Tab-separated table of C-alpha atoms in Angstrom:
chain	number	residue	atom	x	y	z
N	1227	MET	CA	0.174	-8.214	-14.799
N	1228	LYS	CA	1.267	-4.585	-14.625
N	1229	LEU	CA	4.018	-3.459	-12.274
N	1230	ARG	CA	3.870	0.038	-10.813
N	1231	ILE	CA	6.486	1.888	-8.785
N	1232	PHE	CA	5.272	3.137	-5.417
N	1233	THR	CA	7.334	5.548	-3.305
N	1234	GLU	CA	7.150	6.856	0.274
N	1235	PRO	CA	8.703	10.351	0.036
N	1236	GLN	CA	7.836	11.309	3.621
N	1237	GLN	CA	10.685	9.025	4.675
N	1238	GLY	CA	13.138	11.457	3.075
N	1239	ALA	CA	13.067	12.474	-0.594
N	1240	ASP	CA	13.002	15.828	-2.348
N	1241	TYR	CA	11.343	16.574	-5.666
N	1242	ASP	CA	14.512	16.029	-7.713
N	1243	THR	CA	14.887	12.526	-6.260
N	1244	LEU	CA	11.279	11.697	-7.108
N	1245	LEU	CA	11.725	13.094	-10.616
N	1246	THR	CA	14.762	10.867	-11.159
N	1247	VAL	CA	12.868	7.785	-9.984
N	1248	ALA	CA	9.808	8.637	-12.085
N	1249	LYS	CA	11.873	9.201	-15.226
N	1250	THR	CA	13.804	5.986	-14.626
N	1251	ALA	CA	10.540	4.081	-14.135
N	1252	GLU	CA	9.235	5.535	-17.375
N	1253	GLU	CA	12.405	4.609	-19.299
N	1254	LEU	CA	12.212	1.064	-17.912
N	1255	GLU	CA	8.571	0.806	-19.075
N	1256	PHE	CA	6.925	0.376	-15.699
N	1257	ASP	CA	3.222	1.079	-15.913
N	1258	ALA	CA	2.971	3.910	-13.378
N	1259	PHE	CA	4.689	6.021	-10.740
N	1260	PHE	CA	2.708	6.455	-7.539
N	1261	ARG	CA	3.535	8.171	-4.279
N	1262	SER	CA	2.111	8.219	-0.782
N	1263	ASP	CA	0.357	11.298	0.608
N	1264	HIS	CA	1.986	11.914	3.996
N	1265	TYR	CA	3.602	14.865	5.746
N	1266	LEU	CA	5.455	13.083	8.561
N	1267	ALA	CA	8.124	10.388	8.491
N	1268	MET	CA	7.404	7.056	10.145
N	1269	GLY	CA	9.652	4.833	12.219
N	1270	ASP	CA	13.270	5.806	12.771
N	1271	SER	CA	13.638	8.027	9.698
N	1272	ASP	CA	14.405	11.717	10.259
N	1273	GLY	CA	12.493	12.511	7.059
N	1274	LEU	CA	15.136	14.941	5.823
N	1275	PRO	CA	14.950	17.188	3.877
N	1276	GLY	CA	11.244	17.267	4.817
N	1277	PRO	CA	7.894	16.413	3.235
N	1278	THR	CA	6.781	17.133	-0.295
N	1279	ASP	CA	3.140	17.639	-1.201
N	1280	ALA	CA	1.685	14.808	-3.263
N	1281	TRP	CA	-0.295	16.843	-5.780
N	1282	ILE	CA	2.350	19.531	-6.241
N	1283	THR	CA	4.820	16.719	-6.917
N	1284	LEU	CA	2.513	15.051	-9.439
N	1285	ALA	CA	1.862	18.367	-11.185
N	1286	GLY	CA	5.601	18.756	-11.726
N	1287	LEU	CA	5.999	15.178	-12.910
N	1288	ALA	CA	3.044	15.622	-15.264
N	1289	ARG	CA	5.076	18.171	-17.234
N	1290	GLU	CA	8.375	16.280	-17.053
N	1291	THR	CA	7.229	12.806	-18.114
N	1292	LYS	CA	5.498	11.638	-21.275
N	1293	ARG	CA	3.976	8.152	-20.916
N	1294	ILE	CA	3.953	6.855	-17.390
N	1295	ARG	CA	0.757	7.071	-15.367
N	1296	LEU	CA	0.800	9.095	-12.145
N	1297	GLY	CA	-1.155	8.815	-8.927
N	1298	THR	CA	-1.458	8.596	-5.161
N	1299	LEU	CA	-1.641	5.567	-2.916
N	1300	VAL	CA	-3.488	7.166	-1.264
N	1301	THR	CA	-4.523	10.791	-0.813
N	1302	ALA	CA	-5.916	11.445	2.671
N	1303	ALA	CA	-9.432	12.866	2.601
N	1304	THR	CA	-8.619	14.698	5.832
N	1305	PHE	CA	-5.951	16.810	4.115
N	1306	ARG	CA	-8.112	18.640	1.579
N	1307	LEU	CA	-11.648	19.850	1.021
N	1308	PRO	CA	-13.370	17.796	-1.716
N	1309	GLY	CA	-14.065	20.709	-4.082
N	1310	PRO	CA	-10.464	21.982	-4.206
N	1311	LEU	CA	-9.183	18.394	-4.432
N	1312	ALA	CA	-11.391	17.757	-7.473
N	1313	ILE	CA	-9.945	20.918	-9.067
N	1314	GLN	CA	-6.346	19.909	-8.264
N	1315	VAL	CA	-6.668	16.393	-9.646
N	1316	ALA	CA	-8.501	17.544	-12.789
N	1317	GLN	CA	-5.821	20.155	-13.437
N	1318	VAL	CA	-2.987	17.666	-13.031
N	1319	ASP	CA	-4.865	15.326	-15.359
N	1320	GLN	CA	-4.926	18.132	-17.935
N	1321	MET	CA	-1.236	18.882	-17.346
N	1322	SER	CA	-0.355	15.229	-17.947
N	1323	GLY	CA	-2.526	14.759	-21.015
N	1324	GLY	CA	-4.801	12.321	-19.176
N	1325	ARG	CA	-2.411	10.150	-17.157
N	1326	VAL	CA	-3.601	10.729	-13.587
N	1327	GLU	CA	-5.240	8.294	-11.169
N	1328	LEU	CA	-6.649	9.236	-7.766
N	1329	GLY	CA	-6.237	6.907	-4.833
N	1330	LEU	CA	-8.377	8.268	-2.003
N	1331	GLY	CA	-8.625	7.107	1.597
N	1332	SER	CA	-10.109	8.349	4.838
N	1333	GLY	CA	-6.762	9.279	6.442
N	1334	TRP	CA	-5.297	7.521	9.473
N	1335	PHE	CA	-1.994	8.961	10.764
N	1336	ALA	CA	-3.078	11.130	13.680
N	1337	GLU	CA	0.452	12.290	14.550
N	1338	GLU	CA	1.022	13.990	11.198
N	1339	HIS	CA	-2.258	15.844	11.542
N	1340	ALA	CA	-1.136	17.135	14.936
N	1341	ALA	CA	2.316	18.041	13.597
N	1342	TYR	CA	0.939	20.286	10.838
N	1343	GLY	CA	-2.281	21.577	12.401
N	1344	ILE	CA	-4.652	19.470	10.285
N	1345	PRO	CA	-7.960	18.582	11.986
N	1346	TYR	CA	-8.356	14.873	12.680
N	1347	PRO	CA	-12.114	14.287	12.975
N	1348	SER	CA	-13.565	11.295	14.751
N	1349	ASP	CA	-16.050	10.779	11.912
N	1350	LYS	CA	-13.445	10.792	9.152
N	1351	PHE	CA	-14.933	7.762	7.342
N	1352	ASP	CA	-18.290	9.514	7.012
N	1353	ARG	CA	-16.489	12.532	5.585
N	1354	PHE	CA	-14.574	10.261	3.226
N	1355	GLU	CA	-17.829	8.842	1.875
N	1356	GLU	CA	-19.179	12.342	1.211
N	1357	GLN	CA	-15.916	13.302	-0.499
N	1358	LEU	CA	-16.250	10.368	-2.890
N	1359	ALA	CA	-19.762	11.453	-3.829
N	1360	ILE	CA	-18.715	15.076	-4.313
N	1361	ILE	CA	-15.544	14.495	-6.322
N	1362	THR	CA	-17.132	11.992	-8.696
N	1363	GLY	CA	-20.244	14.179	-8.917
N	1364	LEU	CA	-18.265	17.263	-9.857
N	1365	TRP	CA	-16.338	15.436	-12.571
N	1366	SER	CA	-19.430	13.773	-14.050
N	1367	THR	CA	-21.600	16.911	-14.184
N	1368	LYS	CA	-22.238	17.914	-17.788
N	1369	LEU	CA	-20.764	21.148	-19.102
N	1370	GLY	CA	-23.226	23.954	-18.579
N	1371	ASP	CA	-24.946	22.194	-15.674
N	1372	THR	CA	-24.286	22.845	-12.004
N	1373	PHE	CA	-23.694	20.496	-9.102
N	1374	ASP	CA	-25.286	20.657	-5.653
N	1375	PHE	CA	-24.630	18.513	-2.615
N	1376	ALA	CA	-26.247	18.662	0.797
N	1377	GLY	CA	-24.396	16.426	3.210
N	1378	LYS	CA	-23.783	16.412	6.906
N	1379	HIS	CA	-20.183	17.558	6.514
N	1380	TYR	CA	-20.035	19.296	3.124
N	1381	GLN	CA	-22.494	21.447	1.193
N	1382	LEU	CA	-22.049	22.673	-2.384
N	1383	THR	CA	-24.431	25.096	-4.080
N	1384	ASP	CA	-24.563	25.930	-7.795
N	1385	SER	CA	-21.039	24.664	-8.431
N	1386	PRO	CA	-20.026	25.033	-12.100
N	1387	ALA	CA	-18.134	21.758	-11.565
N	1388	LEU	CA	-15.063	22.976	-13.388
N	1389	PRO	CA	-12.438	22.247	-14.576
N	1390	LYS	CA	-13.110	18.977	-16.337
N	1391	PRO	CA	-10.374	16.337	-16.440
N	1392	VAL	CA	-9.144	14.890	-19.720
N	1393	GLN	CA	-10.178	11.375	-18.702
N	1394	ASP	CA	-13.827	10.517	-18.338
N	1395	PRO	CA	-13.739	9.208	-15.727
N	1396	ILE	CA	-10.433	9.656	-13.931
N	1397	PRO	CA	-9.577	6.221	-12.519
N	1398	LEU	CA	-10.426	6.153	-8.815
N	1399	LEU	CA	-8.706	3.723	-6.465
N	1400	ILE	CA	-10.077	2.687	-3.081
N	1401	GLY	CA	-8.340	0.196	-0.810
N	1402	GLY	CA	-8.259	-1.200	2.669
N	1403	LEU	CA	-9.069	-4.048	4.986
N	1404	GLY	CA	-12.557	-3.120	6.201
N	1405	ALA	CA	-15.027	-5.953	5.756
N	1406	THR	CA	-18.221	-4.002	5.074
N	1407	ARG	CA	-18.060	-0.266	4.321
N	1408	THR	CA	-14.853	-0.382	2.300
N	1409	PRO	CA	-16.134	-2.991	-0.200
N	1410	ARG	CA	-19.427	-1.111	-0.462
N	1411	LEU	CA	-17.719	2.190	-1.301
N	1412	ALA	CA	-15.358	0.485	-3.744
N	1413	ALA	CA	-18.324	-1.124	-5.484
N	1414	ARG	CA	-20.089	2.210	-5.780
N	1415	TYR	CA	-17.262	4.562	-6.735
N	1416	ALA	CA	-13.988	2.805	-7.590
N	1417	THR	CA	-12.444	1.633	-10.822
N	1418	GLU	CA	-9.743	-0.216	-8.836
N	1419	PHE	CA	-9.588	-1.933	-5.464
N	1420	ASN	CA	-6.217	-2.212	-3.723
N	1421	MET	CA	-5.037	-4.394	-0.864
N	1422	PRO	CA	-2.070	-2.800	0.931
N	1423	PHE	CA	0.665	-5.088	2.246
N	1424	SER	CA	-1.540	-8.157	2.607
N	1425	ALA	CA	-1.002	-11.873	2.308
N	1426	LEU	CA	-2.547	-13.958	-0.452
N	1427	GLU	CA	-5.285	-15.400	1.746
N	1428	ASP	CA	-6.338	-12.017	3.132
N	1429	SER	CA	-6.287	-10.470	-0.334
N	1430	ALA	CA	-8.404	-13.246	-1.822
N	1431	ARG	CA	-10.959	-12.897	0.984
N	1432	GLN	CA	-11.236	-9.125	0.559
N	1433	PHE	CA	-11.392	-9.335	-3.227
N	1434	ASP	CA	-14.334	-11.709	-2.868
N	1435	ARG	CA	-16.082	-9.202	-0.591
N	1436	VAL	CA	-15.588	-6.443	-3.153
N	1437	ARG	CA	-16.808	-8.660	-5.991
N	1438	ALA	CA	-19.958	-9.508	-4.024
N	1439	ALA	CA	-20.532	-5.834	-3.191
N	1440	ALA	CA	-20.106	-4.859	-6.842
N	1441	GLU	CA	-22.691	-7.387	-7.984
N	1442	LYS	CA	-25.073	-6.233	-5.253
N	1443	ASP	CA	-24.615	-2.666	-6.541
N	1444	GLY	CA	-25.484	-3.742	-10.073
N	1445	ARG	CA	-21.950	-3.889	-11.451
N	1446	ARG	CA	-20.059	-6.792	-12.895
N	1447	ALA	CA	-17.389	-7.923	-10.432
N	1448	ASP	CA	-14.788	-7.798	-13.199
N	1449	ASP	CA	-15.550	-4.129	-13.901
N	1450	LEU	CA	-13.020	-3.350	-11.160
N	1451	VAL	CA	-9.267	-3.804	-11.324
N	1452	TYR	CA	-7.857	-5.703	-8.327
N	1453	SER	CA	-4.385	-4.823	-7.120
N	1454	ASN	CA	-1.873	-5.235	-4.300
N	1455	ALA	CA	0.831	-3.031	-2.831
N	1456	LEU	CA	3.870	-4.968	-1.616
N	1457	VAL	CA	7.361	-4.042	-0.497
N	1458	VAL	CA	9.964	-5.331	-2.942
N	1459	CYS	CA	13.559	-6.443	-2.394
N	1460	VAL	CA	15.134	-8.317	-5.308
N	1461	GLY	CA	18.742	-9.382	-5.774
N	1462	GLY	CA	20.809	-11.406	-8.180
N	1463	SER	CA	22.375	-13.228	-5.221
N	1464	ASP	CA	21.579	-13.889	-1.576
N	1465	ALA	CA	24.200	-11.303	-0.615
N	1466	GLU	CA	22.556	-8.670	-2.799
N	1467	VAL	CA	19.125	-9.400	-1.328
N	1468	ALA	CA	20.579	-9.124	2.183
N	1469	ARG	CA	22.318	-5.832	1.343
N	1470	ARG	CA	19.106	-4.334	-0.012
N	1471	ALA	CA	17.122	-5.540	2.983
N	1472	ALA	CA	19.666	-4.027	5.375
N	1473	SER	CA	19.564	-0.691	3.526
N	1474	ILE	CA	15.856	-0.343	4.346
N	1475	GLY	CA	16.129	-1.720	7.882
N	1476	ARG	CA	14.307	-4.994	7.220
N	1477	GLU	CA	15.063	-8.708	7.580
N	1478	VAL	CA	15.188	-10.935	4.510
N	1479	ASP	CA	12.961	-13.672	5.940
N	1480	GLU	CA	10.335	-11.114	6.980
N	1481	LEU	CA	10.402	-9.544	3.522
N	1482	ARG	CA	10.012	-12.942	1.879
N	1483	THR	CA	6.944	-13.583	4.048
N	1484	ASN	CA	5.303	-10.162	3.851
N	1485	GLY	CA	6.487	-8.833	0.510
N	1486	LEU	CA	8.227	-9.718	-2.724
N	1487	ALA	CA	11.809	-10.635	-1.852
N	1488	GLY	CA	14.525	-12.927	-3.066
N	1489	SER	CA	15.794	-13.823	-6.500
N	1490	PRO	CA	13.990	-12.671	-9.650
N	1491	ALA	CA	12.649	-16.207	-10.088
N	1492	GLU	CA	11.262	-16.278	-6.539
N	1493	VAL	CA	9.548	-12.933	-7.029
N	1494	VAL	CA	8.085	-13.923	-10.404
N	1495	ASP	CA	6.684	-17.085	-8.797
N	1496	LYS	CA	5.055	-15.166	-5.946
N	1497	ILE	CA	3.587	-12.592	-8.329
N	1498	GLY	CA	2.073	-15.514	-10.215
N	1499	ARG	CA	0.301	-16.630	-7.048
N	1500	TYR	CA	-1.216	-13.167	-6.668
N	1501	ALA	CA	-2.330	-13.326	-10.302
N	1502	GLU	CA	-4.189	-16.558	-9.525
N	1503	ILE	CA	-6.479	-14.748	-7.043
N	1504	GLY	CA	-7.277	-11.984	-9.546
N	1505	THR	CA	-4.527	-9.415	-8.980
N	1506	SER	CA	-3.656	-7.647	-12.230
N	1507	ARG	CA	-1.532	-4.785	-10.864
N	1508	ILE	CA	1.149	-4.752	-8.208
N	1509	TYR	CA	2.489	-1.565	-6.664
N	1510	LEU	CA	6.131	-2.231	-5.809
N	1511	GLN	CA	6.986	-0.256	-2.681
N	1512	ILE	CA	10.516	1.072	-3.278
N	1513	LEU	CA	12.036	2.278	-0.015
N	1514	ASP	CA	15.603	3.045	-1.167
N	1515	LEU	CA	15.102	5.712	-3.829
N	1516	GLN	CA	18.832	6.030	-4.509
N	1517	ASP	CA	19.133	2.414	-5.690
N	1518	LEU	CA	18.161	2.784	-9.325
N	1519	ALA	CA	19.964	-0.472	-10.114
N	1520	HIS	CA	17.179	-2.172	-8.171
N	1521	LEU	CA	14.614	-0.840	-10.642
N	1522	GLU	CA	16.792	-1.921	-13.552
N	1523	LEU	CA	17.056	-5.471	-12.183
N	1524	ILE	CA	13.295	-5.719	-11.614
N	1525	ALA	CA	12.598	-4.447	-15.123
N	1526	ALA	CA	15.089	-6.788	-16.779
N	1527	GLN	CA	14.469	-9.980	-14.817
N	1528	VAL	CA	11.016	-9.720	-13.225
N	1529	GLN	CA	8.858	-7.467	-15.372
N	1530	SER	CA	10.123	-9.096	-18.553
N	1531	GLN	CA	8.930	-12.502	-17.298
N	1532	LEU	CA	5.312	-11.492	-16.616
């Protein structure tokens, strides 16, 4: 089981804060540092000092870290054209020496599109499917060959399909709760399937759908990595758990039900139950980015027990 740190900078974090968390995660030997791709705060947060761009952030971190893997959970297909996104991700992969992973989704938060003048199409899932075909097609085109694509939403003609990433292929993560199209796209394009903030039973059901879709597509079900993203709130005492829950505006009982919360032993036990359904990576959603002692506790008393 690999533990990855997952941040939500739109809630209020500048680049220096993210750099500190990423470097701390690297020093504590977490597997990866991931961030969301949003431009507008959610809930009661004022979002100050304002949003940071996911791929600009990861480009900076690529040059200021050495080992830890870097990625998005997940980039919104509505934010960027597929050709420029393929260039951006390949460049950051080069800048990191081959440590980048792309989580890509259709986009969903209509209010942030309105706030920053980003079109929010009604057929965004169809566009997302074309983006997957284009991005993977550009990266897999042999040097010296060109790439063409004639879709309903995007057309590429005589693309040199450059630059090439270091990794071949760049790991591609797809996630979500959809019962039909999402498993089909994961089976066709993904190296990893992620279930965001989902209970064991729901995760097991969706993993089975993805496994069946992979086999139908001619892949082995175990060719994919299966992962979960879960909010985390760990403490050495009940009082410490309660303090951490209060700092992120959540209730302890709710966090125990819907995330990974409680003592290190409780969290290790629940992670073990996710492992039993095939989860091999967990993205720990860290909502208080100033509490580095939280990361230290998880590394010392949870990660070390896995």
